[in-house]
Every structure is written in structure tokens, then in C-alpha cells.
CSV table of C-alpha atoms in Angstrom, one decimal:
chain,number,residue,atom,x,y,z
A,530,UNK,CA,-28.2,43.0,-14.5
A,531,UNK,CA,-29.0,44.4,-11.1
A,532,UNK,CA,-30.2,41.0,-10.0
A,533,UNK,CA,-26.9,39.5,-10.9
A,534,UNK,CA,-25.0,42.2,-9.0
A,535,UNK,CA,-27.1,41.7,-5.9
A,536,UNK,CA,-26.5,37.9,-6.0
A,537,UNK,CA,-22.8,38.5,-6.4
A,538,UNK,CA,-22.7,40.8,-3.5
A,539,UNK,CA,-24.7,38.5,-1.3
A,540,UNK,CA,-22.4,35.5,-2.0
A,541,UNK,CA,-19.0,37.2,-2.0
A,542,UNK,CA,-19.7,40.5,-0.3
A,543,UNK,CA,-19.6,44.0,-1.8
A,544,UNK,CA,-16.5,45.3,-3.3
A,545,UNK,CA,-15.2,42.1,-4.8
A,546,UNK,CA,-14.5,43.5,-8.3
A,547,UNK,CA,-12.9,40.3,-9.7
A,548,UNK,CA,-16.2,38.4,-9.7
A,549,UNK,CA,-17.7,38.4,-13.2
A,550,UNK,CA,-21.0,40.0,-13.7
A,551,UNK,CA,-22.6,37.4,-16.0
A,552,UNK,CA,-24.4,34.5,-14.1
A,553,UNK,CA,-22.6,31.7,-16.1
A,554,UNK,CA,-19.2,33.2,-15.5
A,555,UNK,CA,-20.1,33.7,-11.8
A,556,UNK,CA,-20.8,30.0,-11.4
A,557,UNK,CA,-17.5,29.2,-13.0
A,558,UNK,CA,-15.7,31.4,-10.6
A,559,UNK,CA,-17.5,29.7,-7.7
A,560,UNK,CA,-16.4,26.3,-8.9
A,561,UNK,CA,-12.8,27.5,-9.3
A,562,UNK,CA,-12.8,28.9,-5.8
A,563,UNK,CA,-14.2,25.6,-4.3
A,564,UNK,CA,-11.6,23.5,-6.2
A,565,UNK,CA,-8.8,25.8,-4.8
A,566,UNK,CA,-10.1,25.5,-1.3
A,567,UNK,CA,-10.4,21.7,-1.5
A,568,UNK,CA,-6.8,21.5,-2.7
A,569,UNK,CA,-5.5,23.8,0.0
A,570,UNK,CA,-7.5,22.7,3.0
A,571,UNK,CA,-8.4,19.1,2.6
A,572,UNK,CA,-6.8,15.7,1.9
A,573,UNK,CA,-8.2,12.3,1.0
A,574,UNK,CA,-9.1,10.3,4.1
A,575,UNK,CA,-6.9,7.3,4.8
A,576,UNK,CA,-8.6,4.0,4.0
A,577,UNK,CA,-8.4,0.9,6.3
A,578,UNK,CA,-6.1,-1.5,4.5
A,579,UNK,CA,-2.5,-2.6,4.6
A,580,UNK,CA,-0.4,-0.1,2.7
A,581,UNK,CA,2.9,-0.9,1.0
A,582,UNK,CA,6.0,1.1,1.8
A,583,UNK,CA,5.8,3.3,-1.3
A,584,UNK,CA,2.3,4.4,-0.3
A,585,UNK,CA,3.4,5.0,3.3
A,586,UNK,CA,6.2,7.3,2.1
A,587,UNK,CA,3.8,9.2,-0.1
A,588,UNK,CA,1.2,9.5,2.7
A,589,UNK,CA,3.7,11.0,5.1
A,590,UNK,CA,4.9,13.5,2.4
A,591,UNK,CA,1.3,14.5,1.6
A,592,UNK,CA,0.5,15.0,5.3
A,593,UNK,CA,3.6,17.2,5.6
A,594,UNK,CA,2.7,19.2,2.5
A,595,UNK,CA,-0.9,19.8,3.7
A,596,UNK,CA,0.0,20.5,7.4
A,597,UNK,CA,3.5,22.0,7.0
A,598,UNK,CA,3.0,24.4,9.9
A,599,UNK,CA,2.7,21.6,12.5
A,600,UNK,CA,4.7,18.8,10.9
A,601,UNK,CA,8.3,18.0,10.0
A,602,UNK,CA,9.3,14.9,8.0
A,603,UNK,CA,12.8,13.3,8.3
A,604,UNK,CA,14.5,10.0,7.9
A,605,UNK,CA,16.6,8.4,10.7
A,606,UNK,CA,18.3,6.0,8.2
A,607,UNK,CA,17.6,3.2,5.9
A,608,UNK,CA,16.8,-0.5,6.2
A,609,UNK,CA,19.1,-3.3,5.0
A,610,UNK,CA,17.4,-3.2,1.5
A,611,UNK,CA,17.5,0.6,1.4
A,612,UNK,CA,14.0,1.6,2.4
A,613,UNK,CA,13.7,4.9,4.3
A,614,UNK,CA,13.0,4.8,8.0
A,615,UNK,CA,10.8,7.9,7.9
A,616,UNK,CA,9.6,9.8,11.0
A,617,UNK,CA,7.0,12.5,11.0
A,618,UNK,CA,6.9,15.1,13.8
A,619,UNK,CA,3.7,16.7,14.9
A,620,UNK,CA,4.0,19.8,17.2
A,621,UNK,CA,3.6,23.5,17.4
A,622,UNK,CA,7.3,23.9,16.7
A,623,UNK,CA,7.9,20.7,14.6
A,624,UNK,CA,11.3,21.6,13.2
A,625,UNK,CA,13.2,22.0,16.5
A,626,UNK,CA,13.2,21.2,20.2
A,627,UNK,CA,11.9,23.9,22.4
A,628,UNK,CA,12.9,24.2,26.1
A,629,UNK,CA,10.2,22.8,28.3
A,630,UNK,CA,8.4,20.9,25.6
A,631,UNK,CA,8.7,17.1,26.1
A,632,UNK,CA,9.7,14.9,23.2
A,633,UNK,CA,7.7,11.7,22.7
A,634,UNK,CA,8.0,8.9,20.2
A,635,UNK,CA,5.9,6.0,18.9
A,636,UNK,CA,7.5,3.1,17.0
A,637,UNK,CA,5.5,0.6,14.9
A,638,UNK,CA,6.1,-2.6,12.9
A,639,UNK,CA,9.4,-3.6,14.6
A,640,UNK,CA,8.5,-7.1,13.6
A,641,UNK,CA,7.6,-7.1,9.9
A,642,UNK,CA,4.8,-9.7,10.3
A,643,UNK,CA,3.0,-7.5,13.0
A,644,UNK,CA,1.7,-4.7,10.9
A,645,UNK,CA,-1.4,-3.6,12.7
A,646,UNK,CA,0.7,-0.9,14.5
A,647,UNK,CA,1.9,0.4,11.1
A,648,UNK,CA,-1.7,1.2,10.0
A,649,UNK,CA,-2.9,2.3,13.4
A,650,UNK,CA,-0.1,4.9,13.6
A,651,UNK,CA,-0.9,6.2,10.1
A,652,UNK,CA,-4.5,6.7,11.3
A,653,UNK,CA,-3.2,8.4,14.4
A,654,UNK,CA,-1.2,10.8,12.3
A,655,UNK,CA,-4.2,11.7,10.2
A,656,UNK,CA,-6.4,12.1,13.3
A,657,UNK,CA,-3.9,14.4,15.1
A,658,UNK,CA,-3.3,16.8,12.2
A,659,UNK,CA,-6.9,16.9,11.0
A,660,UNK,CA,-8.1,17.7,14.6
A,661,UNK,CA,-5.7,20.6,15.2
A,662,UNK,CA,-7.5,23.8,15.8
A,663,UNK,CA,-10.9,22.0,15.7
A,664,UNK,CA,-10.5,19.7,18.8
A,665,UNK,CA,-9.4,21.6,21.9
A,666,UNK,CA,-7.8,18.6,23.6
A,667,UNK,CA,-5.8,17.5,20.5
A,668,UNK,CA,-4.8,21.1,19.9
A,669,UNK,CA,-3.6,21.5,23.4
A,670,UNK,CA,-1.7,18.2,23.1
A,671,UNK,CA,0.1,19.2,19.9
A,672,UNK,CA,0.9,22.6,21.4
A,673,UNK,CA,2.5,21.1,24.5
A,674,UNK,CA,4.2,18.0,23.3
A,675,UNK,CA,6.5,17.3,20.3
A,676,UNK,CA,5.4,13.9,18.9
A,677,UNK,CA,7.6,11.8,16.7
A,678,UNK,CA,6.1,8.8,14.9
A,679,UNK,CA,8.0,6.1,13.1
A,680,UNK,CA,5.3,3.9,11.5
A,681,UNK,CA,7.6,1.1,10.4
A,682,UNK,CA,11.0,0.2,11.8
A,683,UNK,CA,11.1,-3.0,9.7
A,684,UNK,CA,9.8,-2.2,6.2
A,685,UNK,CA,11.8,-5.1,4.7
A,686,UNK,CA,10.2,-7.7,6.9
A,687,UNK,CA,6.7,-6.2,6.2
A,688,UNK,CA,7.2,-6.5,2.4
A,689,UNK,CA,7.6,-10.3,2.6
A,690,UNK,CA,5.0,-10.9,5.3
A,691,UNK,CA,1.6,-12.5,4.5
A,692,UNK,CA,-1.8,-11.3,5.6
A,693,UNK,CA,-3.8,-13.8,7.6
A,694,UNK,CA,-0.7,-15.4,9.3
A,695,UNK,CA,-1.6,-15.2,13.0
A,696,UNK,CA,1.6,-16.9,14.2
A,697,UNK,CA,5.0,-17.9,13.0
A,698,UNK,CA,8.1,-15.9,12.1
A,699,UNK,CA,7.9,-15.4,8.3
A,700,UNK,CA,8.6,-11.7,7.9
A,701,UNK,CA,9.3,-11.2,11.6
A,702,UNK,CA,13.0,-10.5,11.1
A,703,UNK,CA,14.8,-7.9,9.0
A,704,UNK,CA,16.5,-8.7,5.6
A,705,UNK,CA,19.5,-10.1,7.5
A,706,UNK,CA,17.3,-12.5,9.4
A,707,UNK,CA,17.8,-10.7,12.7
A,708,UNK,CA,15.1,-10.0,15.3
A,709,UNK,CA,15.4,-6.2,15.8
A,710,UNK,CA,13.9,-6.4,19.3
A,711,UNK,CA,16.8,-8.6,20.4
A,712,UNK,CA,19.5,-6.5,18.8
A,713,UNK,CA,20.0,-3.6,21.2
A,714,UNK,CA,22.8,-3.3,23.9
A,715,UNK,CA,21.8,-5.4,26.9
A,716,UNK,CA,22.1,-3.8,30.4
A,717,UNK,CA,22.2,-7.1,32.2
A,718,UNK,CA,25.1,-8.6,30.2
A,719,UNK,CA,24.9,-11.2,27.6
A,720,UNK,CA,25.8,-11.0,23.9
A,721,UNK,CA,23.6,-9.8,21.1
A,722,UNK,CA,24.3,-10.1,17.4
A,723,UNK,CA,26.1,-7.3,15.5
A,724,UNK,CA,23.9,-4.2,15.3
A,725,UNK,CA,21.7,-4.0,12.3
A,726,UNK,CA,21.3,-0.8,10.2
A,727,UNK,CA,17.7,-0.4,11.6
A,728,UNK,CA,19.0,-0.8,15.2
A,729,UNK,CA,21.8,1.6,14.7
A,730,UNK,CA,19.5,4.2,13.2
A,731,UNK,CA,17.1,4.0,16.2
A,732,UNK,CA,20.0,4.2,18.7
A,733,UNK,CA,21.2,7.4,17.1
A,734,UNK,CA,17.6,8.7,17.1
A,735,UNK,CA,17.1,7.9,20.8
A,736,UNK,CA,20.1,10.1,21.6
A,737,UNK,CA,19.4,12.9,19.1
A,738,UNK,CA,16.5,14.3,21.1
A,739,UNK,CA,15.7,14.5,24.9
A,740,UNK,CA,13.0,11.9,24.6
A,741,UNK,CA,10.9,11.5,27.7
A,742,UNK,CA,8.3,8.9,26.8
A,743,UNK,CA,8.0,6.2,24.2
A,744,UNK,CA,5.9,3.2,23.1
A,745,UNK,CA,6.7,0.4,20.7
A,746,UNK,CA,3.9,-1.6,19.2
A,747,UNK,CA,3.6,-5.3,18.4
A,748,UNK,CA,1.1,-8.0,17.8
A,749,UNK,CA,0.3,-11.5,19.1
A,750,UNK,CA,-1.4,-10.5,22.3
A,751,UNK,CA,-3.4,-7.6,23.8
A,752,UNK,CA,-1.6,-6.0,26.7
A,753,UNK,CA,1.0,-3.4,27.7
A,754,UNK,CA,4.3,-4.5,29.1
A,755,UNK,CA,7.0,-2.5,30.9
A,756,UNK,CA,10.7,-2.8,32.0
A,757,UNK,CA,12.7,-4.6,32.7
A,758,UNK,CA,12.5,-7.2,30.0
A,759,UNK,CA,15.5,-9.1,31.3
A,760,UNK,CA,17.1,-10.0,34.6
A,761,UNK,CA,19.3,-13.1,33.9
A,762,UNK,CA,17.2,-15.0,36.6
A,763,UNK,CA,14.7,-16.9,34.5
A,764,UNK,CA,11.7,-16.2,32.3
A,765,UNK,CA,9.1,-16.0,35.0
A,766,UNK,CA,10.8,-13.7,37.5
A,767,UNK,CA,9.5,-10.1,38.0
A,768,UNK,CA,12.4,-7.7,37.1
A,769,UNK,CA,11.7,-4.5,39.0
A,770,UNK,CA,13.1,-1.2,37.8
A,771,UNK,CA,13.7,1.8,40.1
A,772,UNK,CA,10.7,3.5,38.5
A,773,UNK,CA,8.4,0.5,38.7
A,774,UNK,CA,5.5,2.6,40.0
A,775,UNK,CA,5.7,5.0,37.1
A,776,UNK,CA,5.9,2.2,34.5
A,777,UNK,CA,2.8,0.5,36.1
A,778,UNK,CA,1.0,3.8,35.9
A,779,UNK,CA,1.9,4.3,32.2
A,780,UNK,CA,0.9,0.8,31.3
A,781,UNK,CA,-2.4,1.1,33.1
A,782,UNK,CA,-3.0,4.4,31.5
A,783,UNK,CA,-3.0,2.7,28.1
A,784,UNK,CA,-4.9,-0.4,29.2
A,785,UNK,CA,-7.7,1.4,30.9
A,786,UNK,CA,-8.1,3.9,28.0
A,787,UNK,CA,-8.3,0.9,25.6
A,788,UNK,CA,-11.8,-0.4,25.1
A,789,UNK,CA,-11.0,-4.0,26.2
A,790,UNK,CA,-7.3,-4.4,27.2
A,791,UNK,CA,-8.0,-3.6,30.8
A,792,UNK,CA,-10.1,-6.8,31.1
A,793,UNK,CA,-6.8,-8.8,31.1
A,794,UNK,CA,-8.3,-12.0,29.6
A,795,UNK,CA,-7.8,-11.6,25.9
A,796,UNK,CA,-6.1,-14.0,23.5
A,797,UNK,CA,-6.5,-16.9,26.0
A,798,UNK,CA,-4.1,-15.1,28.3
A,799,UNK,CA,-4.6,-13.6,31.8
A,800,UNK,CA,-2.9,-10.4,32.9
A,801,UNK,CA,-4.3,-8.4,35.8
A,802,UNK,CA,-5.6,-5.1,34.3
A,803,UNK,CA,-4.1,-6.0,31.0
A,804,UNK,CA,-0.5,-5.1,32.0
A,805,UNK,CA,2.6,-7.1,32.9
A,806,UNK,CA,6.3,-6.7,33.7
A,807,UNK,CA,8.2,-7.8,30.6
A,808,UNK,CA,10.5,-10.3,32.3
A,809,UNK,CA,7.5,-11.7,34.3
A,810,UNK,CA,5.8,-12.5,31.0
A,811,UNK,CA,9.0,-13.9,29.3
A,812,UNK,CA,12.6,-12.5,29.5
A,813,UNK,CA,14.5,-11.3,26.5
A,814,UNK,CA,18.0,-9.9,26.0
A,815,UNK,CA,18.7,-7.0,23.7
A,816,UNK,CA,15.2,-5.4,23.8
A,817,UNK,CA,14.6,-1.9,22.7
A,818,UNK,CA,12.4,-1.1,25.8
A,819,UNK,CA,15.2,-1.6,28.3
A,820,UNK,CA,17.7,0.3,26.1
A,821,UNK,CA,15.5,3.3,26.0
A,822,UNK,CA,15.1,3.4,29.7
A,823,UNK,CA,18.7,2.6,30.8
A,824,UNK,CA,20.7,4.5,28.2
A,825,UNK,CA,18.2,6.9,26.7
A,826,UNK,CA,16.5,8.2,29.9
A,827,UNK,CA,13.3,7.5,28.1
A,828,UNK,CA,10.4,5.6,29.6
A,829,UNK,CA,9.2,3.1,27.0
A,830,UNK,CA,6.4,0.6,27.2
A,831,UNK,CA,5.5,-2.2,24.8
A,832,UNK,CA,2.0,-2.3,23.5
A,833,UNK,CA,0.6,-5.5,22.0
A,834,UNK,CA,-2.4,-4.7,19.8
A,835,UNK,CA,-3.9,-7.9,18.4
A,836,UNK,CA,-4.2,-11.6,19.1
A,837,UNK,CA,-3.4,-12.4,15.5
A,838,UNK,CA,-0.1,-11.0,14.3
A,839,UNK,CA,-1.3,-10.2,10.8
A,840,UNK,CA,-5.1,-10.2,10.9
A,841,UNK,CA,-7.3,-9.5,7.8
A,842,UNK,CA,-7.5,-5.8,6.8
A,843,UNK,CA,-11.3,-5.9,7.5
A,844,UNK,CA,-10.4,-5.9,11.2
A,845,UNK,CA,-8.4,-2.7,11.1
A,846,UNK,CA,-11.3,-0.3,11.8
A,847,UNK,CA,-12.0,-2.3,15.0
A,848,UNK,CA,-8.3,-2.0,16.1
A,849,UNK,CA,-8.3,1.7,15.5
A,850,UNK,CA,-11.5,2.1,17.5
A,851,UNK,CA,-10.1,0.1,20.3
A,852,UNK,CA,-6.8,2.0,20.6
A,853,UNK,CA,-7.7,5.6,19.5
A,854,UNK,CA,-8.3,7.0,23.0
A,855,UNK,CA,-5.4,5.1,24.6
A,856,UNK,CA,-2.9,6.4,22.0
A,857,UNK,CA,-3.7,10.0,22.9
A,858,UNK,CA,-4.0,9.3,26.6
A,859,UNK,CA,-0.5,7.9,26.8
A,860,UNK,CA,0.9,10.9,24.9
A,861,UNK,CA,-0.4,13.2,27.6
A,862,UNK,CA,1.6,11.3,30.2
A,863,UNK,CA,4.7,13.3,29.0
A,864,UNK,CA,3.4,15.9,31.5
A,865,UNK,CA,3.6,13.5,34.4
A,866,UNK,CA,6.2,14.3,37.1
A,867,UNK,CA,8.8,17.1,37.1
A,868,UNK,CA,11.0,19.0,34.7
A,869,UNK,CA,13.3,22.0,34.7
A,870,UNK,CA,16.8,23.3,34.0
A,871,UNK,CA,20.1,23.2,35.8
A,872,UNK,CA,21.9,26.5,35.5
A,873,UNK,CA,24.9,28.3,37.0
A,874,UNK,CA,24.8,31.6,38.7
A,875,UNK,CA,25.2,33.4,35.3
A,876,UNK,CA,22.1,31.7,34.1
A,877,UNK,CA,24.0,29.5,31.7
A,878,UNK,CA,23.0,25.8,31.2
A,879,UNK,CA,24.9,23.1,33.1
A,880,UNK,CA,25.0,20.1,30.9
A,881,UNK,CA,25.7,16.5,32.1
A,882,UNK,CA,24.6,17.3,35.6
A,883,UNK,CA,23.2,14.2,37.3
A,884,UNK,CA,19.6,14.5,38.5
A,885,UNK,CA,18.8,11.7,41.0
A,886,UNK,CA,15.6,11.1,42.8
A,887,UNK,CA,16.2,9.9,46.4
A,888,UNK,CA,15.4,6.3,46.8
A,889,UNK,CA,15.6,5.5,43.0
A,890,UNK,CA,19.0,4.2,42.0
A,891,UNK,CA,19.0,4.0,38.2
A,892,UNK,CA,21.6,1.8,36.5
A,893,UNK,CA,22.9,5.0,34.7
A,894,UNK,CA,22.0,8.3,36.4
A,895,UNK,CA,19.8,10.7,34.5
A,896,UNK,CA,21.7,13.7,33.1
A,897,UNK,CA,20.8,17.1,31.9
A,898,UNK,CA,21.0,17.9,28.2
A,899,UNK,CA,23.2,20.4,26.5
A,900,UNK,CA,20.5,23.0,27.3
A,901,UNK,CA,20.6,22.1,31.0
A,902,UNK,CA,17.2,20.4,30.8
A,903,UNK,CA,16.0,17.4,32.8
A,904,UNK,CA,12.7,15.5,32.8
A,905,UNK,CA,11.7,12.9,35.3
A,906,UNK,CA,8.4,11.1,35.0
A,907,UNK,CA,7.0,10.6,38.5
A,908,UNK,CA,3.6,9.7,39.9
A,909,UNK,CA,2.1,12.4,42.3
A,910,UNK,CA,3.9,12.6,45.7
A,911,UNK,CA,6.8,14.3,47.5
A,912,UNK,CA,10.3,13.7,46.2
A,913,UNK,CA,13.8,14.8,47.0
A,914,UNK,CA,16.0,15.6,44.0
A,915,UNK,CA,19.8,15.6,44.2
A,916,UNK,CA,21.7,17.5,41.6
A,917,UNK,CA,25.4,17.1,41.1
A,918,UNK,CA,27.8,18.6,38.5
A,919,UNK,CA,31.6,18.7,38.1
A,920,UNK,CA,32.9,22.0,39.5
A,921,UNK,CA,29.7,22.9,41.4
A,922,UNK,CA,28.3,22.4,44.8
A,923,UNK,CA,25.7,19.7,44.9
A,924,UNK,CA,22.1,20.7,45.7
A,925,UNK,CA,19.1,18.9,47.2
A,926,UNK,CA,15.5,20.0,46.9
A,927,UNK,CA,12.2,18.5,48.0
A,928,UNK,CA,9.4,19.0,45.5
A,929,UNK,CA,5.7,18.2,45.7
A,930,UNK,CA,4.7,16.6,42.4
A,931,UNK,CA,1.1,16.6,41.2
A,932,UNK,CA,-0.5,15.3,38.1
A,933,UNK,CA,0.3,17.8,35.4
A,934,UNK,CA,-1.5,16.1,32.6
A,935,UNK,CA,-4.6,18.2,33.1
A,936,UNK,CA,-2.6,21.5,32.9
A,937,UNK,CA,-0.4,20.2,30.1
A,938,UNK,CA,2.8,20.7,32.0
A,939,UNK,CA,4.8,18.8,34.5
A,940,UNK,CA,5.8,20.6,37.7
A,941,UNK,CA,8.7,23.0,36.9
A,942,UNK,CA,11.7,23.1,39.3
A,943,UNK,CA,14.9,24.8,38.2
A,944,UNK,CA,18.3,24.4,40.0
A,945,UNK,CA,20.8,27.2,40.3
A,946,UNK,CA,24.2,25.7,41.1
A,947,UNK,CA,27.1,27.5,42.8
A,948,UNK,CA,30.6,27.0,41.5
A,949,UNK,CA,33.2,25.5,43.9
A,950,UNK,CA,36.2,27.5,44.9
A,951,UNK,CA,39.5,26.3,43.5
A,952,UNK,CA,40.4,25.0,46.9
A,953,UNK,CA,37.2,22.9,47.0
A,954,UNK,CA,37.8,21.3,43.7
A,955,UNK,CA,39.6,17.9,43.6
């Protein structure tokens, strides 16, 4: 009996009165404890295969259940056939936006027959949540960025697609036979078909949070493209945005952190550094990328993941290995540039104030949120910001911007506006 007591104290520590004194009972207690710990702290590792939509939904629910303190699960709407468009949030405060924390989103499987992104994003979700508090870099990322991931924008198209089809359009479109990446409002004019339920859901989503950075994922090439996607001048003309330098930087961040994209010679195509202006590659009307930038104040790039649109599942580990570092490197770019708030003299937020960067004339000026927040992704340099709001004196400020990705925060610069006298208001 003393030997049993000593063993119990050695394993569980002295004073644990609930541990049985008999050796057989003691081992049963150990087994029960281990089973409880496995249920509470672990989850089955995601396998490398193509998962149907019912599994995808279950996987997201399981991740949220196991990591509820850093995740939030919600739906932005439903597909034509009624499938949920589920989004999982990963962040230190997953349930709500926090002032000063940038919002970022990743969108996969826009074209149903390009499902590599769907699986890669599921593996990214697993990697992020399982690395929290064990990997310092991932922990810092999750604590400083609120990450939204929509693994599949087109679940209906995916369900009818066929593995091994490297080209063609079978499954590309939604259940109404519409290309979702040609279905958004077009900043350069031209008509698009009536908005689909999936498109309307994403448009609402874009405007529901102050998204700063975004990436959409496709297949059929290996490269990163950036706005503009259209210019009404032909398919081989470069369509330069006011923030062209920032978009090039973002695109190269992905390509140079990818294990082979930066070579620029994959899939029998040649693109310097593995990046291209969208319209220079080929122009499209109604693309999601341009809508995000022009109307959503969100810098979105388009990432092409595989030469074959729907490659065999055996290749998925290779694609995850190729993209893993690039996916996290791009998320960190939410800290690029400058951020802050526009307030009045009573320290109350000024919403819908325009925040312009001298020399950059956006088609629609960037505005502050209801909390008075603004975010502007900018490469390091000196910039003059001009802030204007109805009923207030305008204000200019020159700011030195450095790379904030290493410190996990963009440069912070707040503006305190002075109200106009009644005689000054028009």
C-alpha cells in the first residue's frame, strides 16, 4: 500500500485525494484523464483530399468548437441551391472589430472547378489555430489581425465539378450558369448580368467590415495578379491604379514567399517575378478584385495556385507546401502603411471623412468608418495626407511611413478636426 501511495503522489502530486489507492483503479483514472485531455485539447488532423460541402461545414464547426476563444463562425448568405457561404474568423477578438486591428479576408473556390484553394484554405485554418500560443509568429499575427476566411464562394459549382479536369468550364459557374468573377459592379462602365445570390452576399460582406486587404484564389496558372482588371482599352493594355506601387509590392510579397511562383515561367507562361497587372494579362468586366478596391477600400489581389484547374488530390500536399509561407506573409501586409482615426475636438469620431493621399486620385475617395477609422496601405516613404469632412476645416499632414510588418502595426497618425464657424459653412 505505501508503494501505491508513493506512485500516486509521484504521478499526480501530493494531496490529490480523488485518485484511487488501488493500482488497477489508478490506471483507469489515468486513462480517463488522458481521454478527457484528448477530447478537450486536440482534434483530428485534416487529410489531403477534396472534401464535399457537408464535410467543409462540419470541419468549420469543429474548429470553432475546439478553438472558440480565437474563432467566430458565421454565414454571409446562401448559394443558389441553398448551401451556406460560411466564413470563419480567426483573431484575438474574433467576435467583433477592435479599433486599430486591421480586417483581412481570403476567398476561395470562386470558380467551382478550381478547388485547390478550397482545400488550401482549410489547411491554413487548421495551421493558424493549432499554432496559436505555440508559434510566436503565428500568435503575433492572430493577436494583431482579424482574419476572415471563406473557403468556398461557389459550393454549387464545386459539387458538379470533376477531379482531373485541367481546363474547360464544367462547374466553373454557379447554379444559374453565371461566372461569379464577372458579376460585380464595373467601375469602367459596361453591363454585367443581374447580381447572383453569391455576389450579393459578398458585396454585403465587403461593406460589413473595414476590410484592408484581401486575396481571392483561382486555378489554371501560377501567378499573382493585381488591379485594375479592366480599362476598356483592349486585353493587353496595362491598367494602372493610383496605388500601383502598393499592389506590385503585395503581389511580389506572395510570389517571392511562394516556393516557385517568383520564377515566373510556370504553366508554359512567362510573367516577370510571377506577377502581372490583371488587364495586361487579359481584361475582364465585373471582377471582384476591382470592386473591392474601388468601392470597398480594400486592396485585393488574385492568386492563381495551379496549372491544372482541378488536379488529382495526391498533389494537394505539394500545393500546401508551396503556398504555406506565402499565405501568412501576405496576411502580415495588413500592417503596411498608415492607420488612425479622425476625431473632432471633443474626441468623438468623424465618420465619412475623406482621407486622400497627395498624388493618388482614387476613383472613389477613401472614407473613415463609423468609428472614425481609416487605413491606407502604402509602401515606405513620405506622404502628405489630406483629410476633409463636412462642417470641419480640412487638415493636411505629412507622415513618414515605414514598414510596420515587423512591429505588427502600421504607422499610427490621428487627425483632430476643428469645426467651422457658422459663417464659414456653406
